[in-house]
Structure formats: C-alpha cells, structure tokens
Amino acid sequence: MAELGLLLFSLSILFSTSLCCPDDQKLALLHFKSSLLDSINSSTQYSLSSLDSWDASSDCCHWDMVTCSSRSNSRKVVALNLYSLVLAEQPIPFPSMVLTPLSLIKSLLLLDISSNYIVGEIPPGVFSNLSKLVHLDMMQNNFSGSIPPQIFHLRHLQYLDMSSNLLKGVISKEVGSLLNLRVLKLDDNSLGGYIPEEIGNLTKLQQLNLRSNNFFGVIPSSVLFLKELETLELRDNSLSMEIPKDIGDLTNLTTLALSGNRLTGGITSSIQKLHKLETLRLENNLLSGGIPTWLFDIKSLKDLFLGGNNLTWNNTVNLEPKCMLAQLSLSSCRLAGRIPDWISKQKDLLFLDLSKNKLEGPFPEWVAEMDIGSIFLSDNNLTGSLPPRLFRSESLSVLALSRNSFSGELPSNIGDAIKVMILMFSGNNFSGQIPKSISKIYRLLLLDLSGNRFSGNIPDFRPNALLAYIDFSYNEFSGEIPVIFSQETRILSLGKNMFSGKLPSNLTDLNNLEHLDLHDNRIAGELPMSISQMSTLQVLNLRNNTLEGSIPSTITNLANLRILDVSNNNLSGEIPAKLGNLVGMIDTPNTFKSVSDMFTFPIEFSDLIVNWKKSKQGLSSHSLEIYSLLDLSKNQLSGQLPASLGHLKGLKLLNISYNHLSGNIPATFGNLESLESLDLSRNRLSGSIPRTLSKLQELTTLDVSNNKLEGQIPVGGQMDTMDDPNSYANNSGLCGFQIQLPCTPEQPQVKQPEADDDSWFSWQGAGIGYSVGFFATITIILVSGCISRLPPQNRHRSHRRQRF
C-alpha cells in the first residue's frame, strides 16, 4: 500500500485542470461502463454509484477513480482505481471481457480492478497494449485459467497482485523478465508445479507471496539471490526437502512463513542471522530435531509458530528470551511438566498455543492475569478448576481447553468475559450446572461443553445473541429438551444425555438450524409434523430414543436434509415413498466452507457418530462433506421397500435392517451410484437380489442376511467382491460363488424385478455429487452473521481480505 500511495502522490503532482483527457480514452472508459452495465442482470438490486460521474459531457480527468497526467498537450489517463465497483447484497459476477476497452488506454501506469467478482479467463489482449504499467492489482476476483504470458512482458511492472482468484497452471519461466518487480502476490489460487528458478532474477523483489497454492518440490536455491526480500510467504503448499541452509543470508527478511508444507530436516542455524525477523512460521511440516534456544535471542521476533512438527522442546532449559512475543505456538512439541514460567515475562502475548503436549498441573494464575486473547491448551493433562480471574480478562476471545483433566464447576463469573467468541471445554471432568452468566456473552459464537458431567438446567440464551454452534452432548442433563437458544443457532448437539418427553414443536423457531443431534436420550412420542417446517435442516440424528408412530411423509419437505438417522426407535408403519424426493440426498452442491477459512488456528469439532458399515464410527468434521446417509434400522417398519429410494443417488449409506419389511428388493437400488454400504438384513424380504446391484461401483459392504431371498446372487462389478457368506446367511434359496454354493440347472429361477422408473419423478438432467457440512457452517456464521450487523456501506467497499 505504501507503493500505491507514493505512486498516486507522484501522479497528483502532474495533475492539471487546463487540459482535457483524449477523446479516444474517454470513449474507451464509457465503453467499459456500458459493458459493465450490460453484463449485470437488471432484476438485481445493486449500486454503481462510483461511476456516476462518468458522463459523456464532462472531462474524464474529473471522474471518480480516474487520474490523469499533463506531461503532454493532451492529459492522458495514467491511473484507474476500479476496485469494488458494484455494491450489492449478493456478489454480482461479470465476465472478464468487460475489461477489453481498457486495453485502448495505453498510457496507464496504474490499474486496480480488485474485489469485483470478475469471472472467466484473463483476456490476454488487454495487457498486450498496457506496456507502461507499473502497478497492477487484480486480487479478489474469480479469474480462472492460467496467467497470460503478456503479463510477464510488462517490463516496467513494480507491483503485481493476482491473489485470491481461481488461477491454475504453472508460473512461467518468463516471470524472471520482470526485473523491476518489488511485490509479487499470487496467493490463494490453484497454481502448481515447481517454483521456477528464474524467480531469482527478480533482485529488486521485496515481497513474494505464493501462499495457499499447489506448488511442490524444493524451495529454489535462487531465492537466495533476492537480497532485498522482506517477506517470503510460501505457506500451505506441498513443498518438500529442507529449508535452504543459507536462508539467513536474506538479512532484510521480516517475515519467513513456510508452514503447511512437507519440509524436513531441522531448523537451519542461519536463521539466527536474520536480525530484522519479526514473524517465523514453520508449523505443520515434517521438521525434526531440537528447538534451538537461539530463536529467542532474535530481539525483533514477535510471532513464532513451530507446532505440528516432530520438533522437541528442551524441558530442562532455563530460558530468558530477549524477544517480546505477540504470538507463540509450540503445539505438539513435547513440552512436559508445568507450563513454562518464562512465558509469564512475555507481556505482549496475544496468542498462545501449547496444545497436544504433556503439560501437567493446574491452570496457572499468572496465565489468567496476562490477558491473552487466544489460549489453546487442549490435549494435555492439566488438572484442577479454572481460576475466576481468567474470565475478568478484557482481551480473551478464544479459550480451548478440550481433552484435559480439568474438574469442578465453571466459575460463576464466566459471563464477565464479554469479548469471548469461542469456548471449547469438551472431554474434561467439569460438573455441576452451567453458570447462567454464560448466556450474557453476546459475541459468543461457539460453545462446546461436550464430554463432561454437567447436569441440571441449561440456561436460556438470548434470541438476539450470535451463538451458532452449541454442543452439550455426552453430559448428564435431564428434563425436557431446551429450546431457548439464539436465532443464529445452526448446530445444536444434545445427544447422549437424559432428556425426556416429546420433541418440542417450537424447535421450528430456530429458523437457521442446520444440524440437530438428539441421539441416545429418552425422547418419546411421535415425530411431530412441525419438523417438516425446519427447511434449513441438513442433519437430523434421533438415534436410540423411544420414538413411535410413523415417519411423516411431510419430512420430504426438508429439501436440504443430507443425513437422517432415526435408528433404534419404535417407529412403525410403512416407509413413505416420498422419501425418494429428499433433494439433499440426491444431488447437493458443495457450498460449505471450512472454519479454517476464517481462523489461522485449528478448530476441532466433535465427530458425528453413526453406524457405519456394521460398527459405530465417527465421521470427522474435516471430511463430513463427502457423506450422506439414511438409517432407519432397528424399528418396527413394515410393508415394502419403496422403489423411489433408488432416486437418492447421493447416498453413501442405506441401512434398513432389523425391521419387518417384505416384498422384493427394488431393482432401482442399482441406481444408487454413490452407495458404499447397503444393509437390508433381518427383514422378511423375498424374491431375488436384483442384478442391477452389480452397477454399484462404490459398494464395499452388503448385508442381506436373515431374509427369504432366493435365486442366484448377482455377479459382476463390486458384487464379485461381496463374498462374505455371513452377508447372505439364513436365506435358504440363494446360490452363487459368493457363498460357495453353485446354482444347479434344476434350481428354480426367480424372475428379476425390473427397475421402476416411477413416472411421477423426473430424473432428466440430474447429476452426481453432493456435499455435507454441518460443523463447518460456523464459518458462514462468522461471515454472514457478523457482517449482516455492519452498516451496508461497510459490507462491500472493503477490497482487502480480512484474516483473523
């Protein structure tokens, strides 16, 4: 930004009011405005006020976002600041070809088109004519394809930012021709391949940012030629081998960020020569060896991230750091014993991550008194209760203490920590009631108290609070199911408690709820018809309760439902044929985002426990998007299997075992192309196993045992691997090589049922694939929930990505 300000200042010196801009440039700009307007859907609410001054009757040098020069008799346009042009409630994409008229303004020195949601490949012709460009900012758009070679021919270019797009391919060796380049930002794209050695030709480079791409191979040795380099940002790629041993020769470095790669070896000793170093990020690699104490002798060091490697901390060292750290991560660095006392001298500390170590003892009072903003101590063996002083902090925003041995009641003043956004206390021995004051924390977004011994009543939360993720599962709560939560609640997990009574009808008041988990409680009564009004619901888990009555056919109104588990209840009646209309189990676009997109530290969520392939397993929150399942097992369901279930092409698991179903297995089940596990065991099914099952290429588990099936077991495809005799046991009429019982010519052949196309349901144009993401939706809350509270003018004008 300093370079941009200097450039604009220089341009302003040349500014004059005595001349007008050239007519051809004025026409080009008006053509650009017209193309932009034509590309926007007229029905969309938007504002283009930044271009209101662009009028044919006025001098374009007086227009907003336009800067002119007066070096010649005609004032030419030298700078266009066209960032965040269109303001709208939802992003409005427009095609990259709208940029074409700008190619006629050959006098341009600065072009900023960032944060405009431009889609498509970069038109190569645009930059063929802009040979004088010094500053080019294209960040935060949706440009796709490769980087046009014409970009690398802009020999005057000093600043190039193409970050946060959808660019792919490799960086051309021609990048080495940009000899005047000071800043190169290509982060947050899908670029890959090797980082070219020619990068070393850019000897004036001060910032190199290739973060969050797909680069692999070694860090090129030629980077050591970049003596002016201040920032080397290579995080979140697949780079391997060792850190260049002479990296310390880049003595101007203030930021060295290599985390999230596959780097091996130790921390090279040359780093201690970096006397200007402020940020060192080496976390989440494969580094090994001891953590050198000389790191703490670098006086300028402020941010140190070493966690997630195979590094070893010297627990006997008597350390007296010469630096004053703001952020420290020593996660999984084999720290043992008490939390090191030397940390207490780091008075500027805002972020502390000592998770996944072997720390013992109580939570130190001195840590509570330091007013640290984010504290991560999960996965240790810390004991005792939490000091009340911790919650009088004016800085505390994140507190993660999961999977320790803390005990006792939570301090009653926990609600005094009014700036807290995330509290994660799962997997401890906390007991007693949840303090009522916790409901006062307006900014609280995520509250995980699962896996403790909390009991009593859950406090009422304010409807206008921001709380979106609530996990109180695996505790000792009892009574009726609480329903007074924030209107922002997306995820509500209350499983494995002792809640009783009926499902409350006013759960529908939580009109943003996406995940409802009430498994392993004592919930009775029928499934209320009102449940079909929860249109945002994606996950519904009611396993192991005492529900009765039939499955309401209106449940198919839940168009977003992707996981439905009502197993081990007392449900009866027929399976509604309309279950085949559950759109979320057919084809769901991948729209979820990971919470890591918003935070630079790890957030661990509880697994979703399901009966997966004959055993209880946890589906990780990090990969939940690939799953969709329907589990109706262990009920009293009767009647026939609806052929319409064959429409649920997104299903990974279908379990209807342990019921009283009869009739044939529908041939339409052969259309379940994503299915990995099919369990129809312990029913009264008859007829043959449909040959169409041989089309299920993803199938790895099949169980049709304990039915009345007969005829030949289908062959071909995955059916040839379904050769466990137990999967077919107690079906007296079956034969086939899978059970080592050959079919004889005399054996009666059972007619295979034909696939039922069900004319009431059209499949033309249906696609494959879908995603499930309930835990990760907390990210969307962090964005949509918080941003929605900002004034409209602040939602869209910012054209720089915010990171936390």
PDB file of N, CA and C in Angstrom, residues 1 27 281 370 680:
ATOM      1  N   MET A   1       0.826  -1.202   0.000  1.00  0.00           N
ATOM      2  CA  MET A   1       0.000   0.000   0.000  1.00  0.00           C
ATOM      3  C   MET A   1       0.867   1.262   0.000  1.00  0.00           C
ATOM      4  N   LEU A  27     -13.852   7.696 -24.633  1.00  0.00           N
ATOM      5  CA  LEU A  27     -14.775   6.735 -25.242  1.00  0.00           C
ATOM      6  C   LEU A  27     -14.520   5.317 -24.729  1.00  0.00           C
ATOM      7  N   ARG A 281       7.142 -18.621  10.752  1.00  0.00           N
ATOM      8  CA  ARG A 281       6.073 -19.612  10.756  1.00  0.00           C
ATOM      9  C   ARG A 281       6.578 -20.871  10.073  1.00  0.00           C
ATOM     10  N   MET A 370      -2.435 -12.522  32.463  1.00  0.00           N
ATOM     11  CA  MET A 370      -1.742 -11.927  31.310  1.00  0.00           C
ATOM     12  C   MET A 370      -2.686 -11.335  30.281  1.00  0.00           C
ATOM     13  N   LEU A 680     -29.785 -54.549   4.455  1.00  0.00           N
ATOM     14  CA  LEU A 680     -31.213 -54.881   4.443  1.00  0.00           C
ATOM     15  C   LEU A 680     -31.478 -56.129   5.280  1.00  0.00           C
TER      16      LEU A 680
END
